[in-house]
Amino acid sequence: REASRWLGTPYRYGGTERSGVDCSGFTWRLYRAVAGIALPRVAAQQALCGVAVPRTALRPGDLLFFGAPRRGIQHVGLSLGGDVFVHASVSRGVTYETLRTPYYASRFAGARRVTVQP
């Protein structure tokens, strides 16, 4: 539900507010608001959190990472389960997407599940 409240928020590099947000700012805000988890602010650092999850086992809340060879992690989104995710797109702002889209399928670099330790 919290992610849907952000739909249409414009993309702004370095942004963390509803007036403008980037991809890692979006996941940073959602994890803080929904789970009280303080993720690192940058996508490449978020990719080091939690445990790896195979694409076939994605659950809502898993972090999805995208990149290109020799460039590392460049983008992060939030799984809604299955192949659907929500992210802050440079061209469309916060929007829904699918891992079946050729652009994202070819750049998928892995997923992580972040949980609170008791």
mmCIF file with all atom_site columns, N, CA, C and O in Angstrom, residues 8-9 17 57 62 78 81 87-88 96 99 101 108 117:
data_model
loop_
_atom_site.group_PDB
_atom_site.id
_atom_site.type_symbol
_atom_site.label_atom_id
_atom_site.label_alt_id
_atom_site.label_comp_id
_atom_site.label_asym_id
_atom_site.label_entity_id
_atom_site.label_seq_id
_atom_site.pdbx_PDB_ins_code
_atom_site.Cartn_x
_atom_site.Cartn_y
_atom_site.Cartn_z
_atom_site.occupancy
_atom_site.B_iso_or_equiv
_atom_site.pdbx_formal_charge
_atom_site.auth_seq_id
_atom_site.auth_comp_id
_atom_site.auth_asym_id
_atom_site.auth_atom_id
_atom_site.pdbx_PDB_model_num
ATOM 1  N N  . GLY A 1 8   ? 3.562  7.907   -9.507  1.00 0.00 ? 8   GLY A N  1
ATOM 2  C CA . GLY A 1 8   ? 3.519  9.200   -10.173 1.00 0.00 ? 8   GLY A CA 1
ATOM 3  C C  . GLY A 1 8   ? 4.481  10.230  -9.604  1.00 0.00 ? 8   GLY A C  1
ATOM 4  O O  . GLY A 1 8   ? 4.655  11.301  -10.196 1.00 0.00 ? 8   GLY A O  1
ATOM 5  N N  . THR A 1 9   ? 5.117  9.942   -8.476  1.00 0.00 ? 9   THR A N  1
ATOM 6  C CA . THR A 1 9   ? 6.110  10.868  -7.929  1.00 0.00 ? 9   THR A CA 1
ATOM 7  C C  . THR A 1 9   ? 7.216  11.044  -8.964  1.00 0.00 ? 9   THR A C  1
ATOM 8  O O  . THR A 1 9   ? 7.735  10.056  -9.482  1.00 0.00 ? 9   THR A O  1
ATOM 9  N N  . GLU A 1 17  ? 11.964 12.578  -1.279  1.00 0.00 ? 17  GLU A N  1
ATOM 10 C CA . GLU A 1 17  ? 10.666 13.120  -0.894  1.00 0.00 ? 17  GLU A CA 1
ATOM 11 C C  . GLU A 1 17  ? 9.621  12.861  -1.981  1.00 0.00 ? 17  GLU A C  1
ATOM 12 O O  . GLU A 1 17  ? 9.959  12.572  -3.116  1.00 0.00 ? 17  GLU A O  1
ATOM 13 N N  . ALA A 1 57  ? 11.809 -17.098 -6.473  1.00 0.00 ? 57  ALA A N  1
ATOM 14 C CA . ALA A 1 57  ? 11.259 -17.096 -5.112  1.00 0.00 ? 57  ALA A CA 1
ATOM 15 C C  . ALA A 1 57  ? 10.966 -15.684 -4.599  1.00 0.00 ? 57  ALA A C  1
ATOM 16 O O  . ALA A 1 57  ? 10.863 -15.472 -3.394  1.00 0.00 ? 57  ALA A O  1
ATOM 17 N N  . ASP A 1 62  ? 11.032 -7.695  -1.434  1.00 0.00 ? 62  ASP A N  1
ATOM 18 C CA . ASP A 1 62  ? 12.410 -8.008  -1.817  1.00 0.00 ? 62  ASP A CA 1
ATOM 19 C C  . ASP A 1 62  ? 12.961 -6.877  -2.682  1.00 0.00 ? 62  ASP A C  1
ATOM 20 O O  . ASP A 1 62  ? 12.235 -6.277  -3.480  1.00 0.00 ? 62  ASP A O  1
ATOM 21 N N  . LEU A 1 78  ? 11.548 -2.461  -5.955  1.00 0.00 ? 78  LEU A N  1
ATOM 22 C CA . LEU A 1 78  ? 10.952 -3.234  -4.875  1.00 0.00 ? 78  LEU A CA 1
ATOM 23 C C  . LEU A 1 78  ? 9.968  -4.242  -5.461  1.00 0.00 ? 78  LEU A C  1
ATOM 24 O O  . LEU A 1 78  ? 9.012  -3.858  -6.151  1.00 0.00 ? 78  LEU A O  1
ATOM 25 N N  . GLY A 1 81  ? 6.099  -9.174  -5.775  1.00 0.00 ? 81  GLY A N  1
ATOM 26 C CA . GLY A 1 81  ? 5.838  -10.603 -5.911  1.00 0.00 ? 81  GLY A CA 1
ATOM 27 C C  . GLY A 1 81  ? 5.866  -10.996 -7.373  1.00 0.00 ? 81  GLY A C  1
ATOM 28 O O  . GLY A 1 81  ? 5.484  -10.207 -8.239  1.00 0.00 ? 81  GLY A O  1
ATOM 29 N N  . HIS A 1 87  ? 9.323  0.971   -8.912  1.00 0.00 ? 87  HIS A N  1
ATOM 30 C CA . HIS A 1 87  ? 10.608 1.648   -8.851  1.00 0.00 ? 87  HIS A CA 1
ATOM 31 C C  . HIS A 1 87  ? 10.455 3.089   -9.291  1.00 0.00 ? 87  HIS A C  1
ATOM 32 O O  . HIS A 1 87  ? 9.409  3.487   -9.801  1.00 0.00 ? 87  HIS A O  1
ATOM 33 N N  . ALA A 1 88  ? 11.518 3.858   -9.080  1.00 0.00 ? 88  ALA A N  1
ATOM 34 C CA . ALA A 1 88  ? 11.544 5.249   -9.538  1.00 0.00 ? 88  ALA A CA 1
ATOM 35 C C  . ALA A 1 88  ? 12.280 5.283   -10.867 1.00 0.00 ? 88  ALA A C  1
ATOM 36 O O  . ALA A 1 88  ? 13.508 5.176   -10.918 1.00 0.00 ? 88  ALA A O  1
ATOM 37 N N  . TYR A 1 96  ? 4.962  1.089   -11.855 1.00 0.00 ? 96  TYR A N  1
ATOM 38 C CA . TYR A 1 96  ? 5.045  -0.370  -11.853 1.00 0.00 ? 96  TYR A CA 1
ATOM 39 C C  . TYR A 1 96  ? 5.792  -0.821  -13.104 1.00 0.00 ? 96  TYR A C  1
ATOM 40 O O  . TYR A 1 96  ? 5.747  -0.167  -14.144 1.00 0.00 ? 96  TYR A O  1
ATOM 41 N N  . LEU A 1 99  ? 9.605  -7.695  -14.703 1.00 0.00 ? 99  LEU A N  1
ATOM 42 C CA . LEU A 1 99  ? 10.923 -8.247  -15.048 1.00 0.00 ? 99  LEU A CA 1
ATOM 43 C C  . LEU A 1 99  ? 10.922 -8.887  -16.433 1.00 0.00 ? 99  LEU A C  1
ATOM 44 O O  . LEU A 1 99  ? 11.973 -9.235  -16.947 1.00 0.00 ? 99  LEU A O  1
ATOM 45 N N  . THR A 1 101 ? 10.005 -7.260  -19.063 1.00 0.00 ? 101 THR A N  1
ATOM 46 C CA . THR A 1 101 ? 10.379 -6.198  -19.995 1.00 0.00 ? 101 THR A CA 1
ATOM 47 C C  . THR A 1 101 ? 11.837 -6.435  -20.408 1.00 0.00 ? 101 THR A C  1
ATOM 48 O O  . THR A 1 101 ? 12.701 -6.584  -19.540 1.00 0.00 ? 101 THR A O  1
ATOM 49 N N  . PHE A 1 108 ? 18.904 -7.392  -15.059 1.00 0.00 ? 108 PHE A N  1
ATOM 50 C CA . PHE A 1 108 ? 18.642 -7.917  -13.718 1.00 0.00 ? 108 PHE A CA 1
ATOM 51 C C  . PHE A 1 108 ? 19.925 -8.494  -13.142 1.00 0.00 ? 108 PHE A C  1
ATOM 52 O O  . PHE A 1 108 ? 20.577 -9.342  -13.742 1.00 0.00 ? 108 PHE A O  1
ATOM 53 N N  . GLN A 1 117 ? 16.416 -8.483  12.435  1.00 0.00 ? 117 GLN A N  1
ATOM 54 C CA . GLN A 1 117 ? 16.890 -9.539  13.334  1.00 0.00 ? 117 GLN A CA 1
ATOM 55 C C  . GLN A 1 117 ? 16.266 -9.337  14.722  1.00 0.00 ? 117 GLN A C  1
ATOM 56 O O  . GLN A 1 117 ? 16.217 -8.219  15.212  1.00 0.00 ? 117 GLN A O  1
#
